[in-house]
Amino acid sequence: MLVAVGTDKHPFDRLVDWLAQWHADAADAVGLTVQHGHTKAPGLPGAVPFLGHDALQQEMADADLVVCHGGPATILEARRHGHLPIVVPRDPGRGEHVDDHQQLFARRLGAAGLVALCETREQLHDALAAGLADPSRFAVAADPDAHEARRVAVARVGQIVEDLVARAARRPPRWRPWPRSDRTEGRR
């Protein structure tokens, strides 16, 4: 099984902790590769901070299951390698990212059946148990030569992210500056 949290500078302790809790019970049945980025992964076998592109591609190709963050590129790569990725999107409210684009993107893909969306520990543990019992539940048709479709999909994701950022920029601020005191005007 490959677990990839991506390369974002924010730690993703929640996913790694959920995985460690699950792995404590399933250790004998599962070989892991955990690309944990800037997240600590004490005690998890197969834990590496980062994988180069080629190594990550090879791990995806060799994995029975892929668990990942909600990064669009990681999700697309997992699908290209024939996986229905088990996706835990980063939550900015927990300091795991700068905005909610992973949640929005993963929820949309989850609703379309393009990922197995897991936003709770229980959902992740259930998906992992189902994947161990029958890995084919998390398989899709691999299409390693779909470069043009991938380019179009990445461009579309980029447009969605840009639209979300632009929409967020138009929101009124959630705070108001304090009015200046008249005391400063008399001090000239």
mmCIF file of N, CA, C and O in Angstrom, residues 1 4 9-10 19 47 49 53 60 81-82 111 123 153 158 160 174 181 185 188:
data_model
loop_
_atom_site.group_PDB
_atom_site.id
_atom_site.type_symbol
_atom_site.label_atom_id
_atom_site.label_comp_id
_atom_site.label_asym_id
_atom_site.label_seq_id
_atom_site.Cartn_x
_atom_site.Cartn_y
_atom_site.Cartn_z
ATOM 1 N N MET A 1 0.849 -1.170 0.000
ATOM 2 C CA MET A 1 0.000 0.000 0.000
ATOM 3 C C MET A 1 0.894 1.231 0.000
ATOM 4 O O MET A 1 1.885 1.286 0.715
ATOM 5 N N ALA A 4 0.516 8.674 0.328
ATOM 6 C CA ALA A 4 1.254 9.860 -0.108
ATOM 7 C C ALA A 4 0.563 11.110 0.416
ATOM 8 O O ALA A 4 -0.589 11.372 0.075
ATOM 9 N N LYS A 9 4.234 22.152 2.730
ATOM 10 C CA LYS A 9 5.013 22.413 3.946
ATOM 11 C C LYS A 9 4.219 22.191 5.229
ATOM 12 O O LYS A 9 4.789 22.062 6.297
ATOM 13 N N HIS A 10 2.899 22.135 5.139
ATOM 14 C CA HIS A 10 2.071 21.927 6.322
ATOM 15 C C HIS A 10 2.073 20.452 6.706
ATOM 16 O O HIS A 10 1.886 19.588 5.853
ATOM 17 N N LEU A 19 -3.558 6.425 10.094
ATOM 18 C CA LEU A 19 -2.914 5.281 9.461
ATOM 19 C C LEU A 19 -2.165 4.439 10.501
ATOM 20 O O LEU A 19 -2.257 3.211 10.490
ATOM 21 N N ALA A 47 8.386 4.341 5.959
ATOM 22 C CA ALA A 47 8.169 5.789 5.960
ATOM 23 C C ALA A 47 9.377 6.511 5.376
ATOM 24 O O ALA A 47 10.510 6.269 5.787
ATOM 25 N N PRO A 49 10.412 10.621 3.891
ATOM 26 C CA PRO A 49 9.873 11.980 3.772
ATOM 27 C C PRO A 49 9.395 12.305 2.354
ATOM 28 O O PRO A 49 8.288 12.790 2.169
ATOM 29 N N HIS A 53 9.980 11.828 -8.430
ATOM 30 C CA HIS A 53 8.860 11.554 -9.331
ATOM 31 C C HIS A 53 8.868 10.106 -9.829
ATOM 32 O O HIS A 53 7.839 9.422 -9.777
ATOM 33 N N MET A 60 3.387 3.759 -7.078
ATOM 34 C CA MET A 60 1.972 3.726 -7.465
ATOM 35 C C MET A 60 1.682 2.525 -8.353
ATOM 36 O O MET A 60 0.658 1.862 -8.205
ATOM 37 N N HIS A 81 -2.593 5.200 -12.854
ATOM 38 C CA HIS A 81 -1.966 3.908 -12.571
ATOM 39 C C HIS A 81 -2.984 2.822 -12.237
ATOM 40 O O HIS A 81 -2.601 1.720 -11.831
ATOM 41 N N GLY A 82 -4.275 3.116 -12.403
ATOM 42 C CA GLY A 82 -5.290 2.083 -12.212
ATOM 43 C C GLY A 82 -5.888 2.002 -10.829
ATOM 44 O O GLY A 82 -6.498 0.995 -10.480
ATOM 45 N N ALA A 111 -18.290 12.579 -4.889
ATOM 46 C CA ALA A 111 -19.697 12.532 -5.315
ATOM 47 C C ALA A 111 -19.830 11.896 -6.700
ATOM 48 O O ALA A 111 -20.843 11.259 -6.993
ATOM 49 N N GLN A 123 -14.153 6.336 8.428
ATOM 50 C CA GLN A 123 -14.272 6.141 6.986
ATOM 51 C C GLN A 123 -12.971 5.592 6.406
ATOM 52 O O GLN A 123 -12.987 4.689 5.567
ATOM 53 N N ALA A 153 -7.115 17.720 -17.982
ATOM 54 C CA ALA A 153 -7.644 17.636 -16.617
ATOM 55 C C ALA A 153 -6.872 18.555 -15.677
ATOM 56 O O ALA A 153 -7.478 19.262 -14.855
ATOM 57 N N GLY A 158 -6.615 23.501 -12.542
ATOM 58 C CA GLY A 158 -6.006 24.817 -12.331
ATOM 59 C C GLY A 158 -7.024 25.930 -12.445
ATOM 60 O O GLY A 158 -7.036 26.875 -11.645
ATOM 61 N N ILE A 160 -10.288 25.658 -11.928
ATOM 62 C CA ILE A 160 -11.185 25.565 -10.768
ATOM 63 C C ILE A 160 -10.537 26.216 -9.553
ATOM 64 O O ILE A 160 -11.173 26.989 -8.830
ATOM 65 N N ARG A 174 -13.557 39.194 7.442
ATOM 66 C CA ARG A 174 -14.309 38.761 8.614
ATOM 67 C C ARG A 174 -13.984 39.597 9.844
ATOM 68 O O ARG A 174 -14.439 39.321 10.921
ATOM 69 N N SER A 181 -8.755 56.627 17.428
ATOM 70 C CA SER A 181 -9.168 57.510 18.514
ATOM 71 C C SER A 181 -8.907 58.953 18.139
ATOM 72 O O SER A 181 -7.960 59.273 17.429
ATOM 73 N N GLU A 185 -5.316 62.989 17.044
ATOM 74 C CA GLU A 185 -5.363 64.217 16.254
ATOM 75 C C GLU A 185 -4.837 65.416 17.033
ATOM 76 O O GLU A 185 -4.311 66.351 16.465
ATOM 77 N N ARG A 188 -0.166 66.861 17.570
ATOM 78 C CA ARG A 188 0.682 67.283 16.444
ATOM 79 C C ARG A 188 1.842 68.090 16.858
ATOM 80 O O ARG A 188 2.137 68.773 17.618
#
